[in-house]
């Protein structure tokens, strides 16, 4: 019988005392568990023990932990170099390097060392749990327990079930995570699980912006931060983590999904990686870094101008048009009325999902005298403007001057269906919808996972609901229509909820939540 009481005898074994293993050992000790930490490399478990002692010591210095409590925790830690030391553990968490054959061998050995009642889990980032445990005799007790780095700071733990994992095992793992002060979400075994999978929407759309030259990485990152509210832009994150880590993770997800274009990468992303331009650690990646490690960012050569005298306005809805009108009033610009723009007048439009070229063609506007502004993201923080090819630079400068008349910063990108932030968010939300459709996690856990696992400012489903499921669907449909690329096919989950005007968190059936 699996032990369900997390009593004072409960012992957690950790295999691998590297970055993750030592962090897991630390949070387990802090939660009051007994811990056995083993690493095959001589001296590593001892170093990890000293490291954990130092981390707990820092908490004592900051008055966050009692000195006596620290000593007691360290007294509950055993270290070793062989898996044999894990006999008697109630739960073993494997955290060795990401190598399927090695992990399989470790699980084979754990089965012979640990009692039949011990729960065995892997902290793998992306290897299928079912594949790791494929040779095991007692597969009901196998699962994934995916901690995030750095373990003591990151709240999220993904508890991953295979088709064989027993419900009691999931319950115990949720309770263990809870005791460790973590927020656990239930996830099904799936390529990159939940958070790692959904986060690819953030990276792969960003690299597409760069490949297509919608804007420079610095401009994209600025829009994502200042208009989107994300803590860091995608290129900053990739350069920080390192392309040697990010690119292979993205590539294996693309391959593991049988080349689903939703996860497709770009040649430029691969080229940078293969050229050794790995980000901060090599002094260049998507950005170049100076001797102090600061990214070198070229200023936007925006021409200074003043607002046009007359203007024709069009917004995709009343609210968007009203925003444009307010600005025109503030700048004292005369607005021409009528359904059609009179020849020669400057046109400022706020499309939804369309690029400026498509909107111009549909509305019969002169592309030389038209620019578009994003009214969905950044209206009060950083406005995004785009213009069709052939737009008059002086006219665009005048419209940018108008858009900055109330002191809000404006940045220009090249023509892009859905601009930058709505398009990026639509891509992430569409992916999140697909994960819900496939039952990889419950809607509330999808949002929780992305907020806690990747520091997203809001969950992707909540972000969709804030704009409206119908608006989100129109954005994705517009991308699908423009590019004729299956990458942007709307998820059935999004189509149904968008068409019905329901929240994106609406389950298929209430009782399945
Ligand atoms: P790491 O290289 O820092 O540590 C791995 C440790 O495992 C090493 O100390 C190594 O000596 C030890 N080891 C190797 N073979 C062993 C064996 N047979 N028995 C016992 N110990 C053995 O790796 P890490 O970054 O801690 O990653 C560990 C696992 O966690 C990987 O599966 C990784 O994908 C996953 N993960 C990593 C992160 C991260 O950001 N680092 C985040 C989440 C999950």
XYZ file of C-alpha atoms and ligand atoms in Angstrom:
557
model
C 0.000 0.000 0.000
C 1.272 3.457 -0.905
C 1.890 5.449 2.259
C -0.530 8.365 2.347
C 0.242 9.721 5.830
C 2.998 12.307 5.604
C 4.117 11.602 9.187
C 7.427 12.323 10.890
C 8.913 9.065 9.495
C 8.146 9.955 5.871
C 11.384 9.791 3.904
C 12.046 11.302 0.494
C 14.957 10.068 -1.597
C 16.516 12.360 -4.195
C 18.708 10.941 -6.980
C 21.161 13.462 -8.394
C 22.487 16.308 -6.250
C 22.946 18.894 -9.023
C 21.042 22.152 -9.500
C 17.602 20.606 -9.148
C 18.323 17.742 -6.750
C 19.849 19.974 -4.088
C 16.987 22.466 -4.396
C 14.436 19.665 -4.019
C 16.340 18.315 -0.991
C 16.292 21.791 0.571
C 12.545 22.353 0.192
C 11.853 18.793 1.412
C 13.910 19.412 4.553
C 12.197 22.756 5.114
C 8.847 20.953 4.850
C 9.911 18.637 7.696
C 10.627 15.503 5.661
C 13.537 13.130 6.170
C 15.729 13.231 3.079
C 18.265 10.847 1.509
C 20.254 12.565 -1.220
C 22.514 10.499 -3.476
C 24.817 11.387 -6.343
C 26.991 8.929 -8.208
C 29.842 11.438 -8.500
C 32.048 11.283 -5.408
C 31.870 14.440 -3.290
C 28.842 15.949 -5.063
C 26.282 14.906 -2.422
C 28.589 16.318 0.270
C 28.899 19.613 -1.665
C 25.127 19.682 -2.040
C 24.679 19.122 1.684
C 27.029 22.041 2.420
C 25.158 24.144 -0.132
C 21.791 23.386 1.490
C 23.299 24.161 4.927
C 24.472 27.518 3.577
C 21.066 28.326 2.060
C 19.300 27.502 5.326
C 21.962 29.535 7.163
C 21.057 32.570 5.055
C 17.444 32.174 6.135
C 18.642 32.135 9.772
C 20.621 35.352 9.165
C 17.494 36.977 7.722
C 15.468 35.838 10.765
C 13.296 33.703 8.524
C 14.363 30.484 10.229
C 15.339 29.523 13.747
C 18.959 28.315 14.224
C 17.723 25.252 16.108
C 15.223 24.472 13.318
C 18.029 24.665 10.757
C 20.125 22.211 12.802
C 17.172 19.870 13.095
C 16.561 20.005 9.331
C 20.200 19.269 8.582
C 19.996 16.371 11.047
C 17.243 14.879 8.864
C 19.537 14.780 5.801
C 21.472 11.631 4.823
C 23.793 11.609 1.844
C 25.330 8.824 -0.224
C 26.654 7.697 -3.592
C 24.556 4.613 -4.353
C 20.875 4.009 -4.957
C 21.039 1.262 -2.304
C 20.880 4.057 0.308
C 17.316 4.776 -0.830
C 15.882 1.495 0.486
C 13.128 2.447 2.914
C 12.214 5.712 1.180
C 8.481 6.367 0.759
C 9.016 8.594 -2.271
C 12.040 8.868 -4.582
C 12.490 11.886 -6.857
C 14.944 11.320 -9.707
C 16.828 14.449 -10.826
C 19.808 13.229 -12.877
C 20.787 14.667 -16.253
C 18.261 14.614 -19.102
C 19.128 11.204 -20.609
C 16.344 8.704 -21.251
C 18.499 5.562 -21.089
C 20.182 6.686 -17.854
C 16.832 7.493 -16.257
C 15.451 4.096 -17.335
C 18.425 2.313 -15.748
C 17.914 4.276 -12.541
C 14.225 3.337 -12.427
C 15.129 -0.347 -13.044
C 17.496 -0.208 -10.086
C 15.072 1.737 -7.893
C 12.486 -0.999 -8.430
C 14.912 -3.576 -7.096
C 16.068 -1.397 -4.178
C 12.852 0.244 -2.959
C 9.817 -1.524 -1.579
C 6.809 -2.059 -3.850
C 4.982 0.683 -1.959
C 7.501 3.433 -2.709
C 6.348 6.127 -5.118
C 8.912 6.765 -7.874
C 8.909 10.037 -9.790
C 11.089 11.859 -12.296
C 11.801 15.581 -12.403
C 12.537 15.435 -16.142
C 11.869 18.663 -18.071
C 10.547 16.992 -21.188
C 11.159 13.230 -21.466
C 7.907 11.222 -21.463
C 7.335 9.780 -17.990
C 5.741 6.722 -19.577
C 8.930 6.113 -21.589
C 11.156 6.466 -18.510
C 9.072 3.879 -16.659
C 8.302 1.614 -19.628
C 10.376 -1.287 -18.285
C 9.097 -1.076 -14.699
C 6.982 -3.869 -13.255
C 4.823 -1.672 -10.980
C 3.871 1.246 -13.168
C 0.984 2.478 -11.048
C 3.424 4.131 -8.639
C 5.320 6.040 -11.326
C 4.667 9.692 -12.080
C 6.385 12.968 -12.861
C 7.022 15.724 -10.367
C 8.332 18.691 -12.327
C 9.889 21.401 -10.150
C 10.998 24.708 -11.659
C 14.429 26.279 -11.317
C 15.348 27.735 -8.791
C 13.386 25.242 -6.719
C 13.211 27.186 -3.426
C 11.832 30.279 -5.208
C 9.501 28.913 -7.870
C 6.027 28.056 -6.601
C 4.887 25.725 -9.376
C 5.143 21.934 -9.405
C 3.598 19.912 -12.228
C 2.364 16.521 -11.021
C 2.365 14.403 -14.157
C 0.271 11.256 -14.631
C 0.903 8.558 -17.197
C -1.958 6.322 -18.358
C -0.842 3.908 -15.595
C -0.376 6.252 -12.621
C -2.760 5.405 -9.783
C -4.986 8.156 -8.328
C -3.528 7.566 -4.818
C -0.066 8.376 -6.132
C -1.324 11.663 -7.587
C -2.999 12.513 -4.251
C 0.194 11.817 -2.301
C 2.291 13.929 -4.669
C -0.155 16.832 -4.447
C 0.030 16.600 -0.647
C 3.848 16.444 -0.655
C 4.042 19.500 -2.941
C 1.573 21.330 -0.749
C 3.626 20.539 2.376
C 6.667 21.964 0.557
C 4.749 25.231 0.130
C 4.335 24.710 -3.614
C 1.280 25.095 -5.818
C 0.820 21.827 -7.651
C -1.184 21.371 -10.832
C -2.297 18.069 -12.317
C -0.940 17.492 -15.821
C -1.066 14.553 -18.239
C 2.105 13.081 -19.717
C 2.604 15.133 -22.906
C 5.554 16.653 -24.800
C 7.070 19.356 -22.504
C 4.062 18.802 -20.199
C 1.920 21.898 -19.709
C 4.012 24.986 -18.911
C 6.972 24.098 -21.144
C 4.608 23.347 -24.002
C 2.467 26.480 -23.761
C 5.529 28.702 -23.294
C 6.712 27.718 -26.794
C 3.975 29.983 -28.124
C 5.916 32.875 -26.584
C 9.262 31.896 -28.089
C 8.311 30.504 -31.489
C 6.112 33.470 -32.409
C 8.875 35.833 -31.271
C 11.461 34.179 -33.505
C 8.948 34.391 -36.327
C 8.657 38.159 -35.800
C 12.451 38.389 -36.048
C 12.689 36.122 -39.101
C 9.967 38.117 -40.858
C 11.557 41.424 -39.797
C 8.372 42.753 -38.207
C 10.683 44.581 -35.780
C 14.038 44.155 -34.051
C 14.280 41.969 -30.925
C 14.707 45.144 -28.831
C 11.462 46.636 -30.176
C 9.545 43.366 -29.768
C 10.825 42.946 -26.198
C 9.880 46.524 -25.355
C 6.338 46.037 -26.666
C 5.959 42.759 -24.769
C 7.123 44.428 -21.532
C 5.533 47.844 -21.790
C 2.351 47.092 -23.740
C 1.922 43.458 -22.686
C 2.978 43.712 -19.033
C 5.354 40.726 -19.249
C 8.340 40.980 -16.932
C 10.800 40.215 -19.744
C 10.530 40.032 -23.501
C 11.028 36.690 -25.296
C 14.435 37.571 -26.766
C 15.758 38.752 -23.389
C 14.639 35.454 -21.850
C 16.179 33.348 -24.634
C 19.485 35.233 -24.387
C 19.467 34.856 -20.594
C 18.670 31.132 -20.549
C 21.000 30.524 -23.496
C 20.080 29.412 -26.998
C 21.952 26.151 -26.327
C 19.209 25.345 -23.800
C 16.235 27.039 -25.451
C 16.712 25.893 -29.045
C 17.062 22.133 -28.346
C 14.033 22.278 -26.027
C 12.022 23.983 -28.779
C 13.290 21.607 -31.433
C 12.512 18.455 -29.447
C 8.979 19.687 -28.787
C 8.516 20.278 -32.548
C 9.794 16.775 -33.295
C 7.879 15.126 -30.432
C 4.654 16.702 -31.673
C 5.153 15.030 -35.071
C 6.124 18.366 -36.618
C 2.973 20.227 -35.714
C 3.494 23.680 -37.302
C 2.253 25.305 -34.068
C 5.746 24.567 -32.694
C 7.747 25.287 -35.876
C 11.067 27.106 -35.437
C 12.910 29.434 -37.806
C 16.192 29.093 -39.709
C 17.566 32.219 -38.024
C 17.002 30.746 -34.542
C 18.937 27.635 -35.535
C 21.661 29.629 -37.271
C 22.384 31.720 -34.172
C 22.539 28.572 -32.042
C 24.831 26.747 -34.445
C 27.032 29.819 -34.800
C 27.576 29.708 -31.033
C 25.708 32.980 -30.523
C 24.093 31.624 -27.409
C 23.112 34.853 -25.667
C 24.614 36.607 -22.657
C 27.098 33.839 -21.912
C 28.834 34.282 -25.304
C 28.459 38.074 -25.586
C 25.992 37.803 -28.468
C 22.711 36.115 -29.253
C 19.610 37.931 -30.431
C 21.352 40.980 -28.911
C 25.024 41.954 -28.874
C 26.443 42.772 -25.439
C 29.120 45.314 -24.507
C 32.055 44.666 -22.136
C 29.810 45.360 -19.138
C 27.293 42.795 -20.386
C 24.747 45.443 -21.399
C 22.772 44.837 -24.621
C 23.647 47.290 -27.410
C 20.358 48.756 -28.615
C 20.134 51.119 -31.569
C 17.753 54.025 -31.138
C 14.755 54.159 -33.470
C 15.468 56.761 -36.193
C 11.968 58.269 -35.898
C 11.494 61.549 -37.770
C 10.087 64.378 -35.634
C 6.949 65.952 -37.024
C 3.645 67.482 -35.982
C 0.129 66.039 -36.322
C -1.676 66.350 -39.676
C -4.270 69.120 -40.104
C -7.069 66.833 -41.256
C -7.736 63.186 -40.557
C -10.038 60.314 -41.466
C -10.533 57.710 -38.734
C -11.672 54.106 -38.728
C -11.805 51.644 -35.821
C -12.762 47.957 -35.802
C -15.397 48.807 -33.190
C -16.941 51.861 -31.531
C -14.516 51.788 -28.577
C -11.454 51.727 -30.850
C -12.791 54.589 -32.953
C -13.573 56.596 -29.812
C -9.957 56.280 -28.652
C -8.738 57.694 -31.986
C -11.290 60.509 -31.847
C -10.158 61.483 -28.315
C -6.597 61.873 -29.523
C -7.635 63.890 -32.565
C -9.665 66.193 -30.283
C -6.729 66.569 -27.867
C -4.459 67.561 -30.771
C -7.078 69.903 -32.282
C -7.080 67.930 -35.545
C -10.126 68.247 -37.774
C -11.728 64.853 -38.398
C -13.332 64.330 -41.781
C -16.694 62.606 -41.561
C -18.109 60.073 -44.002
C -17.783 56.378 -44.722
C -15.128 56.944 -47.359
C -11.860 58.804 -46.923
C -11.647 61.817 -49.235
C -8.598 61.823 -51.560
C -5.394 63.166 -50.002
C -6.517 63.004 -46.367
C -4.374 61.216 -43.736
C -6.006 57.995 -42.505
C -5.557 56.549 -39.047
C -7.105 53.140 -38.540
C -7.409 50.601 -35.695
C -7.860 47.167 -37.299
C -8.421 43.856 -35.516
C -6.211 41.064 -36.787
C -5.619 42.579 -40.228
C -2.337 44.107 -41.272
C -2.431 47.672 -42.577
C -2.157 46.513 -46.197
C -5.159 44.191 -45.961
C -7.206 46.838 -44.151
C -6.290 49.467 -46.770
C -7.295 47.159 -49.613
C -10.599 46.247 -47.947
C -11.505 49.814 -46.941
C -10.322 51.332 -50.238
C -7.728 53.572 -48.539
C -4.612 55.091 -50.054
C -1.718 52.998 -48.602
C 0.625 55.965 -49.002
C -1.500 57.991 -46.557
C -2.516 55.359 -43.989
C -1.134 54.076 -40.680
C -2.662 51.714 -38.139
C -2.470 51.740 -34.341
C -3.047 48.877 -31.891
C -5.881 49.758 -29.518
C -5.902 46.363 -27.734
C -2.515 46.554 -26.003
C -0.466 49.449 -24.675
C -2.878 52.318 -25.305
C -1.809 53.937 -22.026
C 1.789 52.710 -21.942
C 3.341 52.146 -25.376
C 1.367 52.474 -28.614
C 2.296 50.256 -31.547
C 1.984 51.703 -35.054
C 2.370 50.000 -38.425
C 1.992 51.215 -41.987
C 1.701 49.388 -45.317
C 4.635 49.184 -47.733
C 4.782 52.397 -49.724
C 3.470 54.606 -46.915
C 4.740 58.192 -47.104
C 7.388 58.518 -44.317
C 6.412 62.145 -43.587
C 2.729 61.202 -43.304
C 3.576 58.300 -40.947
C 5.711 60.681 -38.846
C 2.737 63.062 -38.618
C 0.453 60.258 -37.446
C 3.067 59.124 -34.894
C 3.228 62.720 -33.628
C -0.545 62.693 -33.231
C -0.439 59.358 -31.364
C 2.103 60.767 -28.920
C 0.242 64.007 -28.310
C -0.793 62.977 -24.792
C 2.742 61.952 -23.823
C 2.365 58.198 -24.364
C 5.369 56.635 -26.121
C 4.871 55.268 -29.639
C 6.884 52.643 -31.479
C 6.688 51.593 -35.089
C 6.813 48.072 -36.484
C 6.508 46.744 -40.017
C 3.177 45.577 -41.320
C 1.941 42.591 -39.276
C -1.469 40.909 -39.054
C -2.476 41.406 -35.425
C 0.539 43.743 -34.829
C 2.849 42.399 -32.067
C 1.219 41.941 -28.670
C -2.264 40.810 -29.816
C -0.631 38.399 -32.240
C 1.773 36.987 -29.646
C -0.987 36.626 -27.069
C -3.370 35.066 -29.608
C -0.721 32.479 -30.415
C -0.132 31.611 -26.745
C -3.856 31.543 -25.949
C -4.618 29.367 -28.987
C -1.971 26.901 -27.808
C -3.404 26.974 -24.273
C -6.855 26.249 -25.736
C -5.447 23.248 -27.600
C -3.926 21.915 -24.367
C -7.373 22.228 -22.722
C -8.996 20.505 -25.703
C -6.609 17.582 -25.359
C -7.228 17.355 -21.616
C -3.578 17.968 -20.705
C -4.681 20.111 -17.747
C -7.832 21.770 -16.455
C -8.363 25.402 -17.597
C -7.674 26.860 -14.157
C -4.420 24.866 -13.961
C -3.387 26.058 -17.418
C -3.613 29.659 -16.214
C -1.983 28.894 -12.865
C 0.832 26.983 -14.547
C 1.727 29.859 -16.874
C 1.570 32.506 -14.162
C 3.601 30.570 -11.603
C 5.848 28.566 -13.924
C 6.756 31.324 -16.403
C 5.810 34.521 -14.557
C 3.223 35.433 -17.199
C 1.286 38.519 -16.025
C -1.997 36.669 -16.475
C -3.019 33.191 -17.540
C -3.458 32.733 -21.313
C -7.145 31.850 -20.975
C -7.776 34.817 -18.685
C -5.911 37.037 -21.181
C -8.258 35.753 -23.897
C -11.315 36.365 -21.735
C -10.218 39.911 -20.976
C -10.277 40.742 -24.700
C -13.231 38.410 -25.251
C -13.187 34.897 -26.674
C -14.744 36.202 -29.915
C -11.994 38.814 -30.320
C -9.316 36.190 -29.655
C -10.889 33.931 -32.278
C -10.955 36.773 -34.826
C -7.263 37.451 -34.198
C -6.316 33.808 -34.762
C -8.608 33.505 -37.796
C -7.051 36.614 -39.321
C -3.547 35.132 -38.887
C -4.699 31.816 -40.363
C -6.301 33.621 -43.282
C -3.303 35.858 -43.989
C -0.552 33.242 -43.775
C -2.544 30.195 -44.935
C -0.398 28.319 -42.433
C -1.659 25.521 -40.179
C 0.459 27.035 -37.435
C -2.419 29.459 -36.882
C -5.364 27.069 -37.223
C -7.800 27.980 -34.471
C -8.084 25.361 -31.757
C -11.521 23.698 -31.652
C -11.703 24.848 -28.011
C -11.247 28.474 -29.096
C -13.583 28.201 -32.090
C -16.477 26.891 -29.997
C -16.098 29.306 -27.116
C -15.408 32.230 -29.436
C -18.473 31.489 -31.564
C -20.682 31.072 -28.510
C -19.205 34.039 -26.630
C -18.272 31.822 -23.670
C -15.346 32.148 -21.292
C -12.269 30.250 -22.513
C -12.253 28.473 -19.145
C -15.631 26.840 -19.832
C -15.070 23.065 -19.557
C -16.569 20.597 -22.036
C -18.802 19.355 -19.221
C -18.927 20.893 -15.737
C -18.563 17.488 -14.093
C -15.192 16.881 -15.797
C -13.496 19.705 -13.908
P 22.662 18.733 -13.113
O 23.587 18.362 -14.211
O 22.884 20.012 -12.375
O 22.670 17.552 -12.016
C 22.524 16.201 -12.353
C 23.254 15.380 -11.283
O 22.937 14.009 -11.469
C 24.777 15.507 -11.353
O 25.285 15.948 -10.109
C 25.246 14.082 -11.675
O 26.473 13.742 -11.029
C 24.095 13.267 -11.117
N 24.014 11.908 -11.657
C 24.260 11.510 -12.934
N 24.062 10.181 -13.029
C 23.699 9.733 -11.810
C 23.374 8.457 -11.278
N 23.414 7.362 -12.037
N 23.045 8.363 -9.962
C 23.020 9.468 -9.189
N 23.339 10.706 -9.633
C 23.663 10.836 -10.929
O 21.201 18.669 -13.732
P 19.910 19.507 -13.277
O 19.925 20.834 -13.953
O 19.791 19.436 -11.801
O 18.742 18.665 -13.976
C 18.312 17.440 -13.425
C 16.995 17.043 -14.060
O 16.021 18.061 -13.777
C 17.025 16.917 -15.585
O 16.176 15.874 -15.980
C 16.494 18.263 -16.055
O 15.920 18.173 -17.321
C 15.453 18.550 -14.988
N 15.121 19.966 -14.807
C 16.105 20.899 -14.860
C 15.764 22.236 -14.678
C 16.840 23.294 -14.721
O 16.514 24.464 -14.982
N 18.090 22.969 -14.445
C 14.433 22.612 -14.438
C 13.452 21.615 -14.344
C 13.815 20.287 -14.538
